[in-house]
C-alpha positions as a Python dict, from the first residue, in 0.01 Angstrom:
ca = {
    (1, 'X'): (0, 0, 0),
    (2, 'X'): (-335, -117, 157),
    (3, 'X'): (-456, 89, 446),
    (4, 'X'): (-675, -196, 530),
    (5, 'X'): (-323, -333, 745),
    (6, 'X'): (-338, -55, 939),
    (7, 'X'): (-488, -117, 1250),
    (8, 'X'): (-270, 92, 1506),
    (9, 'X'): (-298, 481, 1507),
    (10, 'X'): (90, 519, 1444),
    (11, 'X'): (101, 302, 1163),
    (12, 'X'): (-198, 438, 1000),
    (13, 'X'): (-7, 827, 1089),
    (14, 'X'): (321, 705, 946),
    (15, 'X'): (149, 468, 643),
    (16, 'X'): (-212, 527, 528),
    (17, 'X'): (-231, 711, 220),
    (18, 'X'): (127, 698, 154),
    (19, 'X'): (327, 549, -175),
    (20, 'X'): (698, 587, -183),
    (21, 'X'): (777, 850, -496),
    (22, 'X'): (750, 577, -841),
    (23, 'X'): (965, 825, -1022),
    (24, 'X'): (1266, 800, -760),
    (25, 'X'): (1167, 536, -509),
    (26, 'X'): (1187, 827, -239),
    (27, 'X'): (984, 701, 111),
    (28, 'X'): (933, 1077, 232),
    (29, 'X'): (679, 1246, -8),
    (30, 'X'): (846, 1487, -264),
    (31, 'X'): (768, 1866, -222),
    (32, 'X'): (578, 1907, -545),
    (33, 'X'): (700, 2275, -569),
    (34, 'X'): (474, 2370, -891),
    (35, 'X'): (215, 2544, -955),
    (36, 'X'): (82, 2386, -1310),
    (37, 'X'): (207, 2049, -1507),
    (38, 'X'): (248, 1946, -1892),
    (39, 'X'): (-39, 1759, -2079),
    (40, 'X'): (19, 1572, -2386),
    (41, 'X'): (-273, 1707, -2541),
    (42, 'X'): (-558, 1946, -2438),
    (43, 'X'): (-719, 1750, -2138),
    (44, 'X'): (-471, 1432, -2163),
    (45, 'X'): (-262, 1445, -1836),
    (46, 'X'): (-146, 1247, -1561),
    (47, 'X'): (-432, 1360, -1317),
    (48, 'X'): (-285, 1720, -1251),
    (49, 'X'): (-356, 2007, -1437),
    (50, 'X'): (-335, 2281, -1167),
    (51, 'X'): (-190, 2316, -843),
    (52, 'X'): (-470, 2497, -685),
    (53, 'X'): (-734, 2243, -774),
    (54, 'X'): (-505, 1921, -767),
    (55, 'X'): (-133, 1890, -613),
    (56, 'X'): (67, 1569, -486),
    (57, 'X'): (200, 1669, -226),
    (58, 'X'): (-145, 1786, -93),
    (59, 'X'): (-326, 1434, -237),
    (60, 'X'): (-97, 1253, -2),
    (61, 'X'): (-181, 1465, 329),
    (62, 'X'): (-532, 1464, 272),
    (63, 'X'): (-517, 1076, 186),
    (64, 'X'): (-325, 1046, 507),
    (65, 'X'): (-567, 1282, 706),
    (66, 'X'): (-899, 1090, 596),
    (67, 'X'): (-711, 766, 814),
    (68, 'X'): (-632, 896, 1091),
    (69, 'X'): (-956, 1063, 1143),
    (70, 'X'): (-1113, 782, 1035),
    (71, 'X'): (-1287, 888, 784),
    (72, 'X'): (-1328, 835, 368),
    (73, 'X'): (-1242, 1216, 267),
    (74, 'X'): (-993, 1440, 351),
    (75, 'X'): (-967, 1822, 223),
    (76, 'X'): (-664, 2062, 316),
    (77, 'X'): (-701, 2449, 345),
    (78, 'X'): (-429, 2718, 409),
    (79, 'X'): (-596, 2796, 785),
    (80, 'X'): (-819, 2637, 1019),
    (81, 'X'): (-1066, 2931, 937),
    (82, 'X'): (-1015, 2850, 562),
    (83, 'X'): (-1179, 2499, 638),
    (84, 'X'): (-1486, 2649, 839),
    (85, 'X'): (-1524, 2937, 571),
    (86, 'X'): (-1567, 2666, 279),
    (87, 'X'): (-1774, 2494, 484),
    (88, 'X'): (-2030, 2761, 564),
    (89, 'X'): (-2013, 2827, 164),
    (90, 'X'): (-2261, 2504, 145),
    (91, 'X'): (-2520, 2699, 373),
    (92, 'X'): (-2820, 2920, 254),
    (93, 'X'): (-2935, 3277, 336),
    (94, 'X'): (-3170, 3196, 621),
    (95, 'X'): (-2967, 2889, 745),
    (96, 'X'): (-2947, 2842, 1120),
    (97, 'X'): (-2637, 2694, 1305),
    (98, 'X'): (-2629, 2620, 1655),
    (99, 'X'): (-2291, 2685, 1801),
    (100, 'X'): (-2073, 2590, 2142),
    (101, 'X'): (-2115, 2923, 2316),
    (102, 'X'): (-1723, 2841, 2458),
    (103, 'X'): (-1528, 2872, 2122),
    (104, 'X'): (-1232, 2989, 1986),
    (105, 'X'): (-1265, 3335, 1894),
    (106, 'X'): (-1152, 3356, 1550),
    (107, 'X'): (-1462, 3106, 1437),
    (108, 'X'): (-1732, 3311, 1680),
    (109, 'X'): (-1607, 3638, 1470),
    (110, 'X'): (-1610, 3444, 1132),
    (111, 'X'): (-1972, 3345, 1279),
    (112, 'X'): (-2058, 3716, 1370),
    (113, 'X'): (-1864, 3962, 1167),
    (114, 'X'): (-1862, 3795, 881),
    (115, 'X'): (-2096, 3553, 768),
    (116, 'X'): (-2438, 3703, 961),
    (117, 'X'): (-2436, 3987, 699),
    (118, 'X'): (-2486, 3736, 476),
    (119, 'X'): (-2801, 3574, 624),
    (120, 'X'): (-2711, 3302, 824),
    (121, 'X'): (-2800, 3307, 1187),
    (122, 'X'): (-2570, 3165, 1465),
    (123, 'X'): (-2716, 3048, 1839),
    (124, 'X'): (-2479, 3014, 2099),
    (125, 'X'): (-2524, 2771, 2390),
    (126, 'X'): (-2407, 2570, 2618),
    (127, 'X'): (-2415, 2219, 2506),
    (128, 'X'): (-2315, 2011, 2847),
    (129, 'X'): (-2693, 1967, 2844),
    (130, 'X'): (-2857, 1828, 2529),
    (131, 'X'): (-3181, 2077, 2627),
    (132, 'X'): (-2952, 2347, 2559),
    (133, 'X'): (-2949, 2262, 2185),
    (134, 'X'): (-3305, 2135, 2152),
    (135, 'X'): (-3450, 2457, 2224),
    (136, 'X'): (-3275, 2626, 1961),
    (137, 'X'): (-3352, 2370, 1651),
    (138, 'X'): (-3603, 2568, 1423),
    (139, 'X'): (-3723, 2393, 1043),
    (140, 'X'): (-3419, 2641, 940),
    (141, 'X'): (-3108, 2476, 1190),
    (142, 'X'): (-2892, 2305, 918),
    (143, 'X'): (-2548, 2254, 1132),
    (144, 'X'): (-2487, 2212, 1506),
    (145, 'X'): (-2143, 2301, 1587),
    (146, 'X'): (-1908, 2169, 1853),
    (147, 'X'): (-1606, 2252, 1972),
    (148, 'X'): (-1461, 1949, 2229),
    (149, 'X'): (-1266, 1985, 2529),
    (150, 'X'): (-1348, 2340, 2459),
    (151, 'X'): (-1113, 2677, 2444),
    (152, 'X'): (-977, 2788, 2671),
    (153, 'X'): (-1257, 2629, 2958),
    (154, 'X'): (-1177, 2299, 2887),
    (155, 'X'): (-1543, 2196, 2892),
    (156, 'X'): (-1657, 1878, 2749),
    (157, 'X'): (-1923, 1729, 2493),
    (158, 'X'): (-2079, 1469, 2460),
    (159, 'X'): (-2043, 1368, 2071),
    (160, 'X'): (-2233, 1088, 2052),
    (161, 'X'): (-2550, 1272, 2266),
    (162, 'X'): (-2558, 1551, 2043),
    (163, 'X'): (-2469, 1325, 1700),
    (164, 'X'): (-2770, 1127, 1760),
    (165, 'X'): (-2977, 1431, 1864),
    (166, 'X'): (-2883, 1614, 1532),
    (167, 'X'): (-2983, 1303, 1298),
    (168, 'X'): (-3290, 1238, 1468),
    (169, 'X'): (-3368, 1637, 1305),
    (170, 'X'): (-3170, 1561, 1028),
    (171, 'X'): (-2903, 1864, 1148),
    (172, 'X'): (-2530, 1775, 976),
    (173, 'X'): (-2276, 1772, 1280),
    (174, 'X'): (-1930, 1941, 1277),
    (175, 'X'): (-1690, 1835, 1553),
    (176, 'X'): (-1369, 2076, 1589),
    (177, 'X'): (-1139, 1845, 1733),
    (178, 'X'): (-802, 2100, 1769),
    (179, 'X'): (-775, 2009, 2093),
    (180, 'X'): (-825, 1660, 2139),
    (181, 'X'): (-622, 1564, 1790),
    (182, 'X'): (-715, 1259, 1605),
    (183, 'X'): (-490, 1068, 1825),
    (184, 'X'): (-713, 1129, 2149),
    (185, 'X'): (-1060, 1200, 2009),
    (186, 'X'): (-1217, 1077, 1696),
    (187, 'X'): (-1584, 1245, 1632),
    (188, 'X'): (-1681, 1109, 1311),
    (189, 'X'): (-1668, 684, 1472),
    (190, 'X'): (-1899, 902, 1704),
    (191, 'X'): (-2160, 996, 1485),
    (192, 'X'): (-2030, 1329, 1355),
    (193, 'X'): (-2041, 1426, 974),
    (194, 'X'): (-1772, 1642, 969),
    (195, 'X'): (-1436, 1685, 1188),
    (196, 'X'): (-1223, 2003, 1181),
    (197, 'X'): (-900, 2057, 1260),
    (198, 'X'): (-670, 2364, 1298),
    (199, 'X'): (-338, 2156, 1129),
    (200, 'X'): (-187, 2445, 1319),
    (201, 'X'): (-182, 2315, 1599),
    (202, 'X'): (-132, 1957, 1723),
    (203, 'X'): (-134, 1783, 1361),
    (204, 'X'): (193, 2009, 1250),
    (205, 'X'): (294, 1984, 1622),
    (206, 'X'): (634, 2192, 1523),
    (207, 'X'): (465, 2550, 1529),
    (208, 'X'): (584, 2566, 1180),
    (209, 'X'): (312, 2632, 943),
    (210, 'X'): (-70, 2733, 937),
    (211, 'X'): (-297, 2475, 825),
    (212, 'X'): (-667, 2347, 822),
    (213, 'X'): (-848, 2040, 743),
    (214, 'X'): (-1215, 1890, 725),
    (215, 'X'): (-1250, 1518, 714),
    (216, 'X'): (-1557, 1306, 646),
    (217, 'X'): (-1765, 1042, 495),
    (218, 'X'): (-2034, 1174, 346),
    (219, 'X'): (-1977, 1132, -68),
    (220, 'X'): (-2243, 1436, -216),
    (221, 'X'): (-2124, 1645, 38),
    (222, 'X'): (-1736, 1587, 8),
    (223, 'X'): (-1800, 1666, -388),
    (224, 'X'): (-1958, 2018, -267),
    (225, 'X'): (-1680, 2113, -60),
    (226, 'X'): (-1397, 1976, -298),
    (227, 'X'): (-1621, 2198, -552),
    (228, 'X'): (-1542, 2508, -324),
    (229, 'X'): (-1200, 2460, -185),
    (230, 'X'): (-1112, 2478, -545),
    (231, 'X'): (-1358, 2719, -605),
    (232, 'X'): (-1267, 2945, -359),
    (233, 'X'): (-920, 2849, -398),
    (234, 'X'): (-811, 2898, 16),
    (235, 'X'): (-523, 2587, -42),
    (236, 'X'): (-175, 2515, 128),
    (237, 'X'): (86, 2513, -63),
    (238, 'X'): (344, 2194, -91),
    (239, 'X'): (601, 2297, 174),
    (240, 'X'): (300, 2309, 428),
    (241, 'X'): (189, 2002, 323),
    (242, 'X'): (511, 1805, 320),
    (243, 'X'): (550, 1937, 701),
    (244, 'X'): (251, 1821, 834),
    (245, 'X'): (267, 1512, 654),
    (246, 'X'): (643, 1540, 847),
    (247, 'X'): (429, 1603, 1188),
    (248, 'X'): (173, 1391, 1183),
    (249, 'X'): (408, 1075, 1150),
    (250, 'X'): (470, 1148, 1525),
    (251, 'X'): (173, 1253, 1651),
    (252, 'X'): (69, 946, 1889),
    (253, 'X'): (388, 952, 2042),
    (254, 'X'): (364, 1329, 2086),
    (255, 'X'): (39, 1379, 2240),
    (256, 'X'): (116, 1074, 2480),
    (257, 'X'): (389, 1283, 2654),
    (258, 'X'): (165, 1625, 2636),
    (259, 'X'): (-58, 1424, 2811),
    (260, 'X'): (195, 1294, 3097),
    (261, 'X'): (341, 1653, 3139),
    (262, 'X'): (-31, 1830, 3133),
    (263, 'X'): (-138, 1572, 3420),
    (264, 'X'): (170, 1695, 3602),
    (265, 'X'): (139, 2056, 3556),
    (266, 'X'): (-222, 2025, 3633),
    (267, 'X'): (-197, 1903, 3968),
    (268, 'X'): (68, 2091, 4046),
    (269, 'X'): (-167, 2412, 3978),
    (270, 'X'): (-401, 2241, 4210),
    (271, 'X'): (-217, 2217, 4487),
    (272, 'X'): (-65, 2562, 4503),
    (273, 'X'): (-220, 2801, 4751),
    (274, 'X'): (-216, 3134, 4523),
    (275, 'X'): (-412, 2908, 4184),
    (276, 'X'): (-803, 2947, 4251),
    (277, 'X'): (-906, 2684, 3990),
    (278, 'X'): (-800, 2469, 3749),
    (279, 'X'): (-980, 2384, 3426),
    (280, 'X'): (-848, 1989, 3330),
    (281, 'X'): (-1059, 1740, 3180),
    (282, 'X'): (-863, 1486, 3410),
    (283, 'X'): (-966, 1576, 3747),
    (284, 'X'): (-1259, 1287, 3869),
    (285, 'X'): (-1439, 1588, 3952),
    (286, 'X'): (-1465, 1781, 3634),
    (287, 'X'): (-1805, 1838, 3508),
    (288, 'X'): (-1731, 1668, 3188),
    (289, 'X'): (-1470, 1383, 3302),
    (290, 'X'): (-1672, 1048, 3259),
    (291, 'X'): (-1781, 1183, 2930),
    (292, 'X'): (-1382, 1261, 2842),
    (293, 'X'): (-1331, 877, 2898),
    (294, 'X'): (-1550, 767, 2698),
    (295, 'X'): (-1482, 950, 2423),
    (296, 'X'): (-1123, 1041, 2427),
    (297, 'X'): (-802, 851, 2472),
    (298, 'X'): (-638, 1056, 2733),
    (299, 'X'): (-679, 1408, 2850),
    (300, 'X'): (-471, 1646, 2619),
    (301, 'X'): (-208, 1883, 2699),
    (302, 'X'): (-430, 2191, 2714),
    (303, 'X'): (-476, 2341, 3088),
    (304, 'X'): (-646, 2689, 3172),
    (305, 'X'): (-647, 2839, 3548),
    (306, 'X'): (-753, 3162, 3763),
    (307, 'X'): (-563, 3289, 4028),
    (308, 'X'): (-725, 3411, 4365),
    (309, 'X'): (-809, 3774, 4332),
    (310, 'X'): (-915, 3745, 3964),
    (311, 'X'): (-696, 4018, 3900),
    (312, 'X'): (-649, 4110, 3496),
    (313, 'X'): (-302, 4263, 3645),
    (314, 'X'): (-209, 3961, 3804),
    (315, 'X'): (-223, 3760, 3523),
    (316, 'X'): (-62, 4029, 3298),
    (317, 'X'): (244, 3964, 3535),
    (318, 'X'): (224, 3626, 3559),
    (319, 'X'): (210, 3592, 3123),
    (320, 'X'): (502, 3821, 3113),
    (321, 'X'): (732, 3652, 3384),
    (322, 'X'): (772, 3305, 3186),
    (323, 'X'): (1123, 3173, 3163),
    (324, 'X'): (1025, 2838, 2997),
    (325, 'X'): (667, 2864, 2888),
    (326, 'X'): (619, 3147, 2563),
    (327, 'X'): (399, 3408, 2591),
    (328, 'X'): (253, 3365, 2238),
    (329, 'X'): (-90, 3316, 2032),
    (330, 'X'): (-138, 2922, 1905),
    (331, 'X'): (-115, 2598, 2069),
    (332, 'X'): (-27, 2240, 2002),
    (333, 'X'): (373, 2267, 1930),
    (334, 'X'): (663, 2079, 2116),
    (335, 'X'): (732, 2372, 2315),
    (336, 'X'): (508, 2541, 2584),
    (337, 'X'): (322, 2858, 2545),
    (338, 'X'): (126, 3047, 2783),
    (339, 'X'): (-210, 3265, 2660),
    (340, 'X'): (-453, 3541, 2827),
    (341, 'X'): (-740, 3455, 2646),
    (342, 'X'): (-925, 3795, 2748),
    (343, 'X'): (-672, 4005, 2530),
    (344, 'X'): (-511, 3757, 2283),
    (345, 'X'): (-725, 3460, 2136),
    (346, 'X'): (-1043, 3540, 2216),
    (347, 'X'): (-1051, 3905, 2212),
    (348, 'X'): (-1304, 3937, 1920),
    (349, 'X'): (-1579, 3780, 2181),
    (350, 'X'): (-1758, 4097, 2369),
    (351, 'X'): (-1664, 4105, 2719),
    (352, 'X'): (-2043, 3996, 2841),
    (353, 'X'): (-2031, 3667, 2605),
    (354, 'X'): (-1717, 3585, 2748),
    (355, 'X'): (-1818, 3580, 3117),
    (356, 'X'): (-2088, 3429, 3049),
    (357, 'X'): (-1904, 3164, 2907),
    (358, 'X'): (-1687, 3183, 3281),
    (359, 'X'): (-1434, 3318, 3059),
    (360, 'X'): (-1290, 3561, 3312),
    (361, 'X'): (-1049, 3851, 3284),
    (362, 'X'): (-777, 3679, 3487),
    (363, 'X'): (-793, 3314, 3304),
    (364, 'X'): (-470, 3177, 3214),
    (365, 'X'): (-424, 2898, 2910),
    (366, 'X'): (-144, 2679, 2902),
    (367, 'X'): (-48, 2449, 2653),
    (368, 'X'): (188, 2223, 2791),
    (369, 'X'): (474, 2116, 2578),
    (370, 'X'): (710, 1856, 2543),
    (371, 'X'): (1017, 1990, 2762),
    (372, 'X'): (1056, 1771, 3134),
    (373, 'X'): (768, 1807, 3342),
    (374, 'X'): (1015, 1949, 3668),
    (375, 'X'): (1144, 2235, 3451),
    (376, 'X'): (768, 2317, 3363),
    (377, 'X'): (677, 2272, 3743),
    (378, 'X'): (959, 2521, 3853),
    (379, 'X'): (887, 2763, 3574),
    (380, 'X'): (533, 2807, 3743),
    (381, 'X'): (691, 2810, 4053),
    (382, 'X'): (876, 3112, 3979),
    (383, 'X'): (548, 3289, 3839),
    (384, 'X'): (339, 3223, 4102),
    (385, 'X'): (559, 3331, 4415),
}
């Protein structure tokens, strides 16, 4: 099929990268359920040999994955984490990376706990102001990493600033773009060299399976890291693959309604008397909202807030009181969960980092699902009185 046809997002998500199976005729890609395949002689095969290094299934997402992100490359890993590990593998002892100081807080402990022991050195800074950043690039700074809108404060960068900062240094650029999707946000026609994704999250959309991806352009580099994801072996299996394959085919139409139902919920949060603020990329007077429109289609489905009193207590009760919203780890899926940052997702960041960050003890993250906006509304209704 040629890909160059696609124009639209939702035919490229439903399309790119895709054949229908030659050996049936099948139009849904077959689970390749194996883990090795025959060769006629030693070496002679059909382009398999192993299921870690090669697998159909997995050819066909990552194909698929490379066009909607817009990029040449597309690599699959069994976790978001799994996709940042690799990618740390092509770093040095000594390396430097500069880092979004608001980040999810399974990759600042991968940062901290795991791979400082092993020489690399991780700055963490605010990067609504390109200054930020400069002061921190040494002869040793190899990656700057951004996370965009960020988790859970919503904050957001500016990807083109900081990509054209980072190649006038000659500093590769990472972009996690969990939150936005490639849908909304796509770093790398930006001026980022690499894109990450949690395929967790919105990609799978079904809260189904546990997935990462890196996408890119760059041809030495994409041979490095297809080197180590087979190297270090940290791959999905088929049934993962065929369901994001499965999720991504609806994606656009997905993250338009999160988008509808987060604008609702967002100003409903505004508006009550008992919310104290409300972090939304959406609201005209967000710090980062002219940038958001610029870069990103619409203003995703993720919402934190505080309630007046900033009491931990508070928003234990509130959590814990959800009819319609889950209290559960995770984003991105059709339904709606509600987080507490402080004690669930980001509770590997020490207490001081995180309110520095204005991560406070009381924050609330919602991500807002696909169920009617009212029922939402009159879930956090319920909660707040």
């Amino acid at each position: 099929m040629n890909n160059t046809l696609f124009k639209g997002f939702g035919t490229r998500a439903i399309h790119a990268g895709l054949e229908p199976d030659p050996s049936t005729g099948a139009v849904m890609t077959p689970i390749y359920q194996t883990s090795t395949y025959a060769q006629e002689a030693p070496g002679k095969h059909k382009g398999y040999e192993y299921s870690r290094t090669h697998n159909p299934t997995r050819k066909a997402l990552e194909a698929n994955l490379a066009a909607i992100e817009g990029g040449k490359y597309g690599l699959a890993f069994a976790s978001g984490l799994a996709a940042i590990d690799t990618l740390l593998k092509t770093l040095n002892p000594g390396d430097e990376i500069i880092s979004t100081n608001d980040l999810y807080g399974g990759t600042y402990r991968l940062f901290v706990r795991v791979y400082e022991k092993f020489g690399l050195r991780f700055h963490f800074v605010p990067m609504q102001q390109l200054s930020s950043i400069e002061e921190k690039i040494t002869e040793k700074t190899r990656l700057i990493w951004v996370e965009t809108p960020t988790n859970p404060m919503l904050n957001v960068i500016d990807i083109e600033a900081v990509a054209q900062l980072a190649k006038t240094k000659g500093i590769l650029l990472a972009v996690d773009n969990t939150f936005a999707s490639p849908y909304l946000q796509q770093p790398l026609k930006l001026g980022a060299d690499i894109v990450m994704h949690s395929a967790t999250k919105y990609i799978g959309g079904h809260s189904d399976l546990v997935m990462g991806a890196l996408v890119l352009n760059n041809d030495a580099l994409a041979e490095q890291l297809y080197f180590l994801q087979n190297a270090a072996g940290a791959v999905p299996g088929p049934m993962d693959c065929f369901l994001a394959l499965r999720g991504i085919k609806t994606l656009h139409v997905r993250m338009q309604r999160h988008c509808e139902n987060a604008e609702k919920v967002a100003r409903f949060l505004r508006s009550h008397p008992k919310v104290e603020k409300v972090f939304w990329p959406g609201f005209p007077d967000h710090p980062g909202h002219e940038i958001a429109k610029k870069q990103m289609r619409a203003f995703g489905g993720m919402i934190s807030f505080t309630m007046k009193g900033d009491s931990i207590e508070e928003a234990f009760r509130a959590v814990s009181s959800f009819k319609i919203f889950t209290l559960a780890e995770s984003l991105g899926g059709v339904e709606s969960l509600a987080g507490h940052p402080a004690t669930m997702t980001h509770a590997s960041i020490p207490r001081e980092e995180r309110l520095k960050a204005g991560l406070s003890d009381s924050l609330i993250r919602l991500s807002v699902g696909l169920e009617d906006a009212d029922d939402l509304i009159s879930d956090l209704k319920q909660v707040l009185q």
